[in-house]
Amino acid sequence: MFVDEVIVEVTAGSGGDGCMAFRREKYIAMGGPFGGNGGKGGDIIFKADEGLRTLIDLRYQKHIKGCSGMNGEGKNKNGKNAIDTVIKVPIGTTIKDNDTGVVIADLVKNGEEVVVSYGGRGGRGNVTLATRSNPCPSYCERGEPGESRKIKVELRMLADVGLVGLPSVGKSTILSMITNANPKIASYHFTTLSPNLGVVSTKDYSYTVADLPGLIEGASDGLGLGHKFLKHIERTKIIAHVIDMSGSEGRIPYDDYLAIRNELKKFSFKLVQKPEIIIANKMDLENSKHNLEEFKKKIQLPVFEISAIHNQGLEKVISALEELVKNTEPDVLFEDGEQESHVLYQFKMEKPFTIVRDHNVYVIKGESVEKLFKMTNFNTEEALLRFSHKLRKMGIDDELERMGIQEGDIVRILDYEFEYTK
């Protein structure tokens, strides 16, 4: 089954928890803290693999989770870092943030990879948390949660030449004649239900050709099958219009060309700016010569006369496409502004939190507050005092008092509630 678009949620691994331990050995007085740090959580990495042709492996994976780091241990032993999770995808895969639409990566080379979701750092043990004012802390940190995001994975087949045209004009037959591909061929519309890819090999050169499912008028608006596969044309260097020059279905060849070109233009203006040639197929049938003469009066593009079913005229097509492919640079699919930058800029916000009052319940929200809460291990009184001190430094206590909080009111962070005391 050909699958070229999936939406999946990815969550990198959380960091391992830090350890709270103390050194208790004979003849060593005042041993001090002895707890190690947790290991880093595993990243989620997408990697291009030339052996894949579809995203079917991702279709049933609604949620991909990374491995968590190992917890720290006593005797100042740090936890082991988690192994990264590598997801293999076909060459030509584009990964976007599903919420913002920003392109995370466009994988166009074999082995190219990108970190889609970063694993959390390991929590610090009480050895690392020791300070001059508190040389023996009785608390440690939990591991940082891994980054979570919903992504859209799209496949745009990587081909040098794209064969486009209305249904039953002979695209699949041409592909089978000039490459080693074996597409389904039959005398009815929409025989091809997914793109087929083949390699044309000459004496000293080779290039790839994609047979794209038949387009119809209105394809860019969702009619027929073609709208699902128009995006695959975006990566091609050359567009080869295959036209039934015999008009065997009662159509006018020039109108066929205009209809397909209009659909390409409506989908993306870049498509009509690509180099293109005309392949006049079915020249062995009646009326083809007359229709070709009328066609040439209206167009200035190079036209190649062939009969694909009889393997006539295809040598000239192969040579012409080879020259065009050699002399055409690939288009840049995404501009720099469309791609996500992996440089993180931190801006100083006036308030890194928000507080919403609901009667006597005060709900605190904010990434930094929630992260601090998740990484705090509330197993000792000192850990709780440290958490309260950090909230006070953020200005949360002052804001709560300004909003009129009273002794005994409830403060909620995530799904947890605390009773407010001064």
GROMACS .gro file of C-alpha atoms in nm:
model
  422
    1MET     CA    1   0.000   0.000   0.000
    2PHE     CA    2   0.131   0.344  -0.094
    3VAL     CA    3   0.105   0.591   0.197
    4ASP     CA    4   0.251   0.939   0.148
    5GLU     CA    5   0.109   1.137   0.441
    6VAL     CA    6   0.071   1.062   0.814
    7ILE     CA    7   0.026   1.259   1.134
    8VAL     CA    8   0.198   1.123   1.442
    9GLU     CA    9   0.273   1.242   1.795
   10VAL     CA   10   0.633   1.207   1.908
   11THR     CA   11   0.756   1.225   2.267
   12ALA     CA   12   1.124   1.203   2.341
   13GLY     CA   13   1.248   1.012   2.644
   14SER     CA   14   1.252   1.174   2.987
   15GLY     CA   15   1.576   1.215   3.173
   16GLY     CA   16   1.652   0.975   3.456
   17ASP     CA   17   1.595   1.088   3.814
   18GLY     CA   18   1.884   1.208   4.022
   19CYS     CA   19   1.971   1.018   4.339
   20MET     CA   20   1.976   1.138   4.697
   21ALA     CA   21   2.235   0.938   4.889
   22PHE     CA   22   2.489   0.999   5.163
   23ARG     CA   23   2.837   0.869   5.218
   24ARG     CA   24   2.848   0.647   5.524
   25GLU     CA   25   3.181   0.471   5.545
   26LYS     CA   26   3.390   0.373   5.842
   27TYR     CA   27   3.671   0.613   5.930
   28ILE     CA   28   3.528   0.885   5.698
   29ALA     CA   29   3.370   1.151   5.914
   30MET     CA   30   3.107   1.386   5.772
   31GLY     CA   31   3.083   1.181   5.453
   32GLY     CA   32   2.850   1.421   5.274
   33PRO     CA   33   2.627   1.375   4.966
   34PHE     CA   34   2.686   1.074   4.745
   35GLY     CA   35   2.395   1.064   4.492
   36GLY     CA   36   2.464   1.061   4.117
   37ASN     CA   37   2.285   1.231   3.826
   38GLY     CA   38   2.027   1.070   3.601
   39GLY     CA   39   2.100   0.989   3.237
   40LYS     CA   40   1.972   1.190   2.940
   41GLY     CA   41   1.650   1.080   2.770
   42GLY     CA   42   1.662   0.946   2.414
   43ASP     CA   43   1.596   1.176   2.116
   44ILE     CA   44   1.348   1.094   1.838
   45ILE     CA   45   1.543   1.097   1.510
   46PHE     CA   46   1.406   1.066   1.156
   47LYS     CA   47   1.652   0.927   0.899
   48ALA     CA   48   1.622   0.899   0.520
   49ASP     CA   49   1.662   0.547   0.381
   50GLU     CA   50   1.688   0.481   0.008
   51GLY     CA   51   1.539   0.134   0.054
   52LEU     CA   52   1.193   0.269   0.149
   53ARG     CA   53   0.923   0.394  -0.091
   54THR     CA   54   0.622   0.456   0.135
   55LEU     CA   55   0.528   0.578   0.483
   56ILE     CA   56   0.314   0.272   0.557
   57ASP     CA   57   0.529   0.181   0.859
   58LEU     CA   58   0.417   0.504   1.028
   59ARG     CA   59   0.051   0.475   0.938
   60TYR     CA   60  -0.046   0.276   1.247
   61GLN     CA   61   0.198   0.442   1.488
   62LYS     CA   62  -0.012   0.715   1.644
   63HIS     CA   63   0.243   0.786   1.916
   64ILE     CA   64   0.618   0.731   1.911
   65LYS     CA   65   0.788   0.742   2.253
   66GLY     CA   66   1.158   0.760   2.320
   67CYS     CA   67   1.347   0.570   2.590
   68SER     CA   68   1.401   0.729   2.930
   69GLY     CA   69   1.743   0.773   3.083
   70MET     CA   70   1.852   0.555   3.373
   71ASN     CA   71   1.826   0.690   3.727
   72GLY     CA   72   2.133   0.799   3.917
   73GLU     CA   73   2.258   0.577   4.198
   74GLY     CA   74   2.446   0.599   4.523
   75LYS     CA   75   2.826   0.615   4.539
   76ASN     CA   76   2.797   0.908   4.295
   77LYS     CA   77   2.708   0.679   4.003
   78ASN     CA   78   2.548   0.860   3.710
   79GLY     CA   79   2.264   0.693   3.523
   80LYS     CA   80   2.320   0.573   3.167
   81ASN     CA   81   2.197   0.789   2.878
   82ALA     CA   82   1.907   0.639   2.683
   83ILE     CA   83   1.947   0.511   2.327
   84ASP     CA   84   1.798   0.740   2.063
   85THR     CA   85   1.494   0.617   1.870
   86VAL     CA   86   1.564   0.626   1.493
   87ILE     CA   87   1.267   0.624   1.256
   88LYS     CA   88   1.355   0.541   0.895
   89VAL     CA   89   1.160   0.717   0.619
   90PRO     CA   90   1.194   0.733   0.238
   91ILE     CA   91   1.417   0.988   0.068
   92GLY     CA   92   1.207   1.294  -0.014
   93THR     CA   93   1.024   1.302   0.320
   94THR     CA   94   0.923   1.639   0.462
   95ILE     CA   95   0.854   1.673   0.835
   96LYS     CA   96   0.637   1.962   0.957
   97ASP     CA   97   0.511   2.078   1.293
   98ASN     CA   98   0.140   1.994   1.272
   99ASP     CA   99   0.033   2.292   1.485
  100THR     CA  100   0.237   2.567   1.320
  101GLY     CA  101   0.302   2.422   0.973
  102VAL     CA  102   0.673   2.509   1.004
  103VAL     CA  103   0.903   2.271   0.817
  104ILE     CA  104   1.127   2.087   1.064
  105ALA     CA  105   1.332   1.909   0.797
  106ASP     CA  106   1.332   1.806   0.432
  107LEU     CA  107   1.527   1.480   0.394
  108VAL     CA  108   1.654   1.451   0.037
  109LYS     CA  109   1.979   1.253   0.077
  110ASN     CA  110   2.031   0.893   0.180
  111GLY     CA  111   2.136   0.878   0.545
  112GLU     CA  112   2.034   1.237   0.616
  113GLU     CA  113   1.877   1.268   0.959
  114VAL     CA  114   1.718   1.523   1.191
  115VAL     CA  115   1.630   1.532   1.559
  116VAL     CA  116   1.254   1.589   1.568
  117SER     CA  117   1.212   1.574   1.945
  118TYR     CA  118   1.486   1.620   2.205
  119GLY     CA  119   1.518   1.403   2.513
  120GLY     CA  120   1.510   1.558   2.858
  121ARG     CA  121   1.824   1.607   3.064
  122GLY     CA  122   1.886   1.388   3.363
  123GLY     CA  123   1.791   1.511   3.708
  124ARG     CA  124   2.076   1.619   3.932
  125GLY     CA  125   2.175   1.413   4.233
  126ASN     CA  126   2.257   1.572   4.566
  127VAL     CA  127   2.632   1.569   4.488
  128THR     CA  128   2.577   1.814   4.200
  129LEU     CA  129   2.322   2.019   4.397
  130ALA     CA  130   2.562   2.081   4.685
  131THR     CA  131   2.655   2.448   4.737
  132ARG     CA  132   2.871   2.643   4.978
  133SER     CA  133   2.566   2.743   5.180
  134ASN     CA  134   2.419   2.391   5.168
  135PRO     CA  135   2.705   2.140   5.137
  136CYS     CA  136   2.484   1.836   5.208
  137PRO     CA  137   2.140   1.878   5.046
  138SER     CA  138   1.874   1.624   5.132
  139TYR     CA  139   1.696   1.648   4.799
  140CYS     CA  140   1.749   1.566   4.432
  141GLU     CA  141   1.583   1.639   4.099
  142ARG     CA  142   1.356   1.431   3.883
  143GLY     CA  143   1.448   1.393   3.517
  144GLU     CA  144   1.336   1.658   3.271
  145PRO     CA  145   1.038   1.547   3.057
  146GLY     CA  146   1.119   1.481   2.691
  147GLU     CA  147   0.997   1.721   2.425
  148SER     CA  148   0.654   1.632   2.289
  149ARG     CA  149   0.502   1.753   1.963
  150LYS     CA  150   0.262   1.647   1.689
  151ILE     CA  151   0.419   1.627   1.345
  152LYS     CA  152   0.298   1.583   0.988
  153VAL     CA  153   0.514   1.356   0.772
  154GLU     CA  154   0.477   1.398   0.395
  155LEU     CA  155   0.647   1.207   0.116
  156ARG     CA  156   0.728   1.378  -0.211
  157MET     CA  157   0.889   1.125  -0.443
  158LEU     CA  158   1.237   1.219  -0.558
  159ALA     CA  159   1.242   1.196  -0.939
  160ASP     CA  160   1.417   1.385  -1.219
  161VAL     CA  161   1.123   1.365  -1.462
  162GLY     CA  162   0.751   1.359  -1.390
  163LEU     CA  163   0.510   1.215  -1.648
  164VAL     CA  164   0.180   1.403  -1.623
  165GLY     CA  165  -0.138   1.384  -1.825
  166LEU     CA  166  -0.504   1.291  -1.827
  167PRO     CA  167  -0.606   0.929  -1.757
  168SER     CA  168  -0.535   0.665  -2.023
  169VAL     CA  169  -0.289   0.871  -2.228
  170GLY     CA  170  -0.013   0.608  -2.197
  171LYS     CA  171   0.208   0.729  -1.910
  172SER     CA  172   0.243   0.382  -1.755
  173THR     CA  173   0.320   0.226  -2.093
  174ILE     CA  174   0.595   0.483  -2.155
  175LEU     CA  175   0.745   0.418  -1.811
  176SER     CA  176   0.745   0.041  -1.869
  177MET     CA  177   0.919   0.086  -2.206
  178ILE     CA  178   1.198   0.325  -2.101
  179THR     CA  179   1.270   0.192  -1.748
  180ASN     CA  180   1.275  -0.133  -1.555
  181ALA     CA  181   0.948  -0.047  -1.378
  182ASN     CA  182   0.641  -0.269  -1.412
  183PRO     CA  183   0.336  -0.048  -1.357
  184LYS     CA  184  -0.015  -0.181  -1.399
  185ILE     CA  185  -0.140  -0.117  -1.754
  186ALA     CA  186  -0.503  -0.149  -1.866
  187SER     CA  187  -0.750   0.020  -2.099
  188TYR     CA  188  -0.956   0.201  -1.835
  189HIS     CA  189  -0.919   0.522  -1.639
  190PHE     CA  190  -0.724   0.545  -1.313
  191THR     CA  191  -0.535   0.220  -1.365
  192THR     CA  192  -0.247   0.380  -1.174
  193LEU     CA  193  -0.352   0.444  -0.814
  194SER     CA  194  -0.012   0.546  -0.679
  195PRO     CA  195   0.307   0.699  -0.825
  196ASN     CA  196   0.549   0.458  -0.992
  197LEU     CA  197   0.921   0.521  -1.015
  198GLY     CA  198   1.170   0.386  -1.267
  199VAL     CA  199   1.532   0.443  -1.368
  200VAL     CA  200   1.637   0.523  -1.724
  201SER     CA  201   1.991   0.401  -1.792
  202THR     CA  202   2.194   0.513  -2.096
  203LYS     CA  203   2.557   0.442  -2.182
  204ASP     CA  204   2.707   0.694  -1.942
  205TYR     CA  205   2.416   0.839  -1.745
  206SER     CA  206   2.100   0.748  -1.555
  207TYR     CA  207   1.800   0.944  -1.427
  208THR     CA  208   1.470   0.868  -1.257
  209VAL     CA  209   1.121   0.901  -1.405
  210ALA     CA  210   0.794   0.907  -1.208
  211ASP     CA  211   0.458   0.808  -1.356
  212LEU     CA  212   0.203   1.013  -1.163
  213PRO     CA  213  -0.163   0.908  -1.144
  214GLY     CA  214  -0.393   1.063  -1.404
  215LEU     CA  215  -0.499   1.417  -1.338
  216ILE     CA  216  -0.838   1.555  -1.436
  217GLU     CA  217  -0.977   1.906  -1.452
  218GLY     CA  218  -1.038   2.018  -1.093
  219ALA     CA  219  -0.766   1.794  -0.946
  220SER     CA  220  -0.614   2.084  -0.752
  221ASP     CA  221  -0.954   2.133  -0.584
  222GLY     CA  222  -0.978   1.767  -0.482
  223LEU     CA  223  -1.145   1.599  -0.779
  224GLY     CA  224  -1.029   1.257  -0.897
  225LEU     CA  225  -0.707   1.100  -0.769
  226GLY     CA  226  -0.456   1.353  -0.895
  227HIS     CA  227  -0.490   1.602  -0.610
  228LYS     CA  228  -0.336   1.344  -0.373
  229PHE     CA  229  -0.023   1.321  -0.585
  230LEU     CA  230   0.028   1.674  -0.721
  231LYS     CA  231   0.284   1.736  -0.447
  232HIS     CA  232   0.508   1.464  -0.592
  233ILE     CA  233   0.561   1.679  -0.904
  234GLU     CA  234   0.717   1.953  -0.690
  235ARG     CA  235   1.047   1.765  -0.661
  236THR     CA  236   1.087   1.685  -1.031
  237LYS     CA  237   1.331   1.881  -1.246
  238ILE     CA  238   1.140   1.826  -1.572
  239ILE     CA  239   0.770   1.791  -1.648
  240ALA     CA  240   0.682   1.571  -1.946
  241HIS     CA  241   0.327   1.622  -2.068
  242VAL     CA  242   0.194   1.300  -2.219
  243ILE     CA  243  -0.091   1.373  -2.461
  244ASP     CA  244  -0.318   1.140  -2.653
  245MET     CA  245  -0.268   1.305  -2.992
  246SER     CA  246  -0.531   1.082  -3.157
  247GLY     CA  247  -0.813   1.234  -2.953
  248SER     CA  248  -0.947   0.881  -2.918
  249GLU     CA  249  -1.185   0.978  -2.636
  250GLY     CA  250  -1.329   1.275  -2.820
  251ARG     CA  251  -1.100   1.531  -2.656
  252ILE     CA  252  -0.894   1.801  -2.827
  253PRO     CA  253  -0.519   1.749  -2.753
  254TYR     CA  254  -0.444   2.119  -2.703
  255ASP     CA  255  -0.732   2.150  -2.455
  256ASP     CA  256  -0.588   1.852  -2.264
  257TYR     CA  257  -0.254   2.030  -2.235
  258LEU     CA  258  -0.416   2.354  -2.113
  259ALA     CA  259  -0.629   2.167  -1.860
  260ILE     CA  260  -0.330   1.990  -1.702
  261ARG     CA  261  -0.114   2.301  -1.704
  262ASN     CA  262  -0.392   2.496  -1.536
  263GLU     CA  263  -0.417   2.238  -1.256
  264LEU     CA  264  -0.040   2.253  -1.202
  265LYS     CA  265  -0.053   2.633  -1.185
  266LYS     CA  266  -0.341   2.633  -0.936
  267PHE     CA  267  -0.156   2.388  -0.711
  268SER     CA  268   0.178   2.575  -0.720
  269PHE     CA  269   0.301   2.846  -0.955
  270LYS     CA  270   0.650   2.693  -0.933
  271LEU     CA  271   0.531   2.392  -1.133
  272VAL     CA  272   0.461   2.589  -1.451
  273GLN     CA  273   0.807   2.745  -1.431
  274LYS     CA  274   0.980   2.408  -1.463
  275PRO     CA  275   1.127   2.301  -1.801
  276GLU     CA  276   0.874   2.091  -1.992
  277ILE     CA  277   0.841   1.885  -2.308
  278ILE     CA  278   0.545   1.741  -2.495
  279ILE     CA  279   0.523   1.367  -2.565
  280ALA     CA  280   0.267   1.313  -2.841
  281ASN     CA  281   0.157   0.955  -2.786
  282LYS     CA  282  -0.061   0.720  -2.996
  283MET     CA  283   0.076   0.857  -3.324
  284ASP     CA  284  -0.006   0.522  -3.487
  285LEU     CA  285  -0.380   0.594  -3.465
  286GLU     CA  286  -0.607   0.772  -3.711
  287ASN     CA  287  -0.629   1.155  -3.692
  288SER     CA  288  -0.303   1.179  -3.493
  289LYS     CA  289  -0.105   1.348  -3.773
  290HIS     CA  290  -0.375   1.607  -3.837
  291ASN     CA  291  -0.419   1.679  -3.466
  292LEU     CA  292  -0.044   1.717  -3.424
  293GLU     CA  293  -0.025   1.979  -3.700
  294GLU     CA  294  -0.299   2.182  -3.530
  295PHE     CA  295  -0.131   2.137  -3.194
  296LYS     CA  296   0.207   2.265  -3.313
  297LYS     CA  297   0.046   2.585  -3.444
  298LYS     CA  298  -0.053   2.678  -3.088
  299ILE     CA  299   0.259   2.586  -2.892
  300GLN     CA  300   0.632   2.654  -2.903
  301LEU     CA  301   0.756   2.365  -2.685
  302PRO     CA  302   0.952   2.069  -2.825
  303VAL     CA  303   0.712   1.791  -2.931
  304PHE     CA  304   0.821   1.426  -2.959
  305GLU     CA  305   0.609   1.190  -3.166
  306ILE     CA  306   0.585   0.837  -3.026
  307SER     CA  307   0.378   0.523  -3.019
  308ALA     CA  308   0.451   0.380  -2.676
  309ILE     CA  309   0.268   0.053  -2.732
  310HIS     CA  310   0.483  -0.015  -3.042
  311ASN     CA  311   0.801   0.125  -2.882
  312GLN     CA  312   0.845   0.384  -3.158
  313GLY     CA  313   1.017   0.720  -3.110
  314LEU     CA  314   1.115   0.664  -2.748
  315GLU     CA  315   1.491   0.688  -2.816
  316LYS     CA  316   1.459   1.057  -2.897
  317VAL     CA  317   1.254   1.113  -2.580
  318ILE     CA  318   1.518   0.941  -2.366
  319SER     CA  319   1.798   1.152  -2.519
  320ALA     CA  320   1.607   1.478  -2.487
  321LEU     CA  321   1.517   1.414  -2.123
  322GLU     CA  322   1.878   1.322  -2.047
  323GLU     CA  323   2.003   1.655  -2.179
  324LEU     CA  324   1.741   1.850  -1.988
  325VAL     CA  325   1.811   1.665  -1.663
  326LYS     CA  326   2.186   1.723  -1.698
  327ASN     CA  327   2.142   2.096  -1.758
  328THR     CA  328   1.870   2.168  -1.500
  329GLU     CA  329   1.943   2.244  -1.138
  330PRO     CA  330   1.696   2.110  -0.881
  331ASP     CA  331   1.454   2.361  -0.733
  332VAL     CA  332   1.470   2.460  -0.368
  333LEU     CA  333   1.144   2.322  -0.234
  334PHE     CA  334   1.140   2.525   0.088
  335GLU     CA  335   1.288   2.869   0.143
  336ASP     CA  336   1.500   2.940   0.450
  337GLY     CA  337   1.217   3.128   0.618
  338GLU     CA  338   0.987   2.827   0.594
  339GLN     CA  339   1.219   2.590   0.779
  340GLU     CA  340   1.253   2.561   1.152
  341SER     CA  341   1.576   2.698   1.293
  342HIS     CA  342   1.740   2.481   1.556
  343VAL     CA  343   1.907   2.783   1.719
  344LEU     CA  344   1.718   2.855   2.038
  345TYR     CA  345   1.675   3.221   2.131
  346GLN     CA  346   1.564   3.288   2.486
  347PHE     CA  347   1.362   3.604   2.542
  348LYS     CA  348   1.316   3.753   2.886
  349MET     CA  349   0.943   3.757   2.949
  350GLU     CA  350   0.778   4.000   3.192
  351LYS     CA  351   0.594   3.709   3.353
  352PRO     CA  352   0.688   3.348   3.285
  353PHE     CA  353   0.354   3.241   3.432
  354THR     CA  354  -0.017   3.319   3.442
  355ILE     CA  355  -0.255   3.287   3.736
  356VAL     CA  356  -0.629   3.237   3.690
  357ARG     CA  357  -0.864   3.267   3.988
  358ASP     CA  358  -1.167   3.040   4.017
  359HIS     CA  359  -1.341   3.134   4.346
  360ASN     CA  360  -1.088   3.029   4.613
  361VAL     CA  361  -0.876   2.821   4.371
  362TYR     CA  362  -0.574   2.984   4.203
  363VAL     CA  363  -0.452   2.799   3.893
  364ILE     CA  364  -0.088   2.865   3.802
  365LYS     CA  365   0.022   2.796   3.444
  366GLY     CA  366   0.349   2.844   3.263
  367GLU     CA  367   0.612   2.629   3.101
  368SER     CA  368   0.887   2.714   3.349
  369VAL     CA  369   0.660   2.660   3.653
  370GLU     CA  370   0.528   2.328   3.523
  371LYS     CA  371   0.878   2.210   3.435
  372LEU     CA  372   1.003   2.301   3.784
  373PHE     CA  373   0.711   2.110   3.937
  374LYS     CA  374   0.774   1.798   3.728
  375MET     CA  375   1.144   1.796   3.814
  376THR     CA  376   1.095   1.842   4.189
  377ASN     CA  377   1.108   1.529   4.402
  378PHE     CA  378   0.881   1.607   4.699
  379ASN     CA  379   1.015   1.330   4.921
  380THR     CA  380   1.179   1.557   5.178
  381GLU     CA  381   1.083   1.878   5.355
  382GLU     CA  382   1.397   2.047   5.220
  383ALA     CA  383   1.286   1.972   4.862
  384LEU     CA  384   0.948   2.133   4.932
  385LEU     CA  385   1.115   2.441   5.081
  386ARG     CA  386   1.341   2.468   4.774
  387PHE     CA  387   1.036   2.450   4.546
  388SER     CA  388   0.860   2.723   4.743
  389HIS     CA  389   1.171   2.940   4.736
  390LYS     CA  390   1.196   2.913   4.358
  391LEU     CA  391   0.829   3.008   4.316
  392ARG     CA  392   0.887   3.308   4.539
  393LYS     CA  393   1.187   3.417   4.329
  394MET     CA  394   0.967   3.401   4.016
  395GLY     CA  395   0.730   3.649   4.180
  396ILE     CA  396   0.440   3.407   4.216
  397ASP     CA  397   0.387   3.477   4.588
  398ASP     CA  398   0.368   3.851   4.527
  399GLU     CA  399   0.119   3.801   4.242
  400LEU     CA  400  -0.100   3.573   4.453
  401GLU     CA  401  -0.109   3.828   4.735
  402ARG     CA  402  -0.193   4.105   4.489
  403MET     CA  403  -0.486   3.894   4.368
  404GLY     CA  404  -0.611   3.864   4.727
  405ILE     CA  405  -0.524   3.507   4.821
  406GLN     CA  406  -0.611   3.411   5.178
  407GLU     CA  407  -0.474   3.154   5.420
  408GLY     CA  408  -0.625   2.814   5.337
  409ASP     CA  409  -0.705   2.892   4.972
  410ILE     CA  410  -0.610   2.631   4.714
  411VAL     CA  411  -0.322   2.671   4.465
  412ARG     CA  412  -0.327   2.434   4.167
  413ILE     CA  413  -0.036   2.344   3.938
  414LEU     CA  414  -0.121   2.090   3.667
  415ASP     CA  415  -0.340   1.827   3.842
  416TYR     CA  416  -0.200   1.887   4.191
  417GLU     CA  417  -0.339   2.115   4.461
  418PHE     CA  418  -0.170   2.282   4.758
  419GLU     CA  419  -0.309   2.472   5.054
  420TYR     CA  420  -0.171   2.827   5.072
  421THR     CA  421   0.004   2.927   5.395
  422LYS     CA  422   0.203   3.242   5.463
   0.00000   0.00000   0.00000
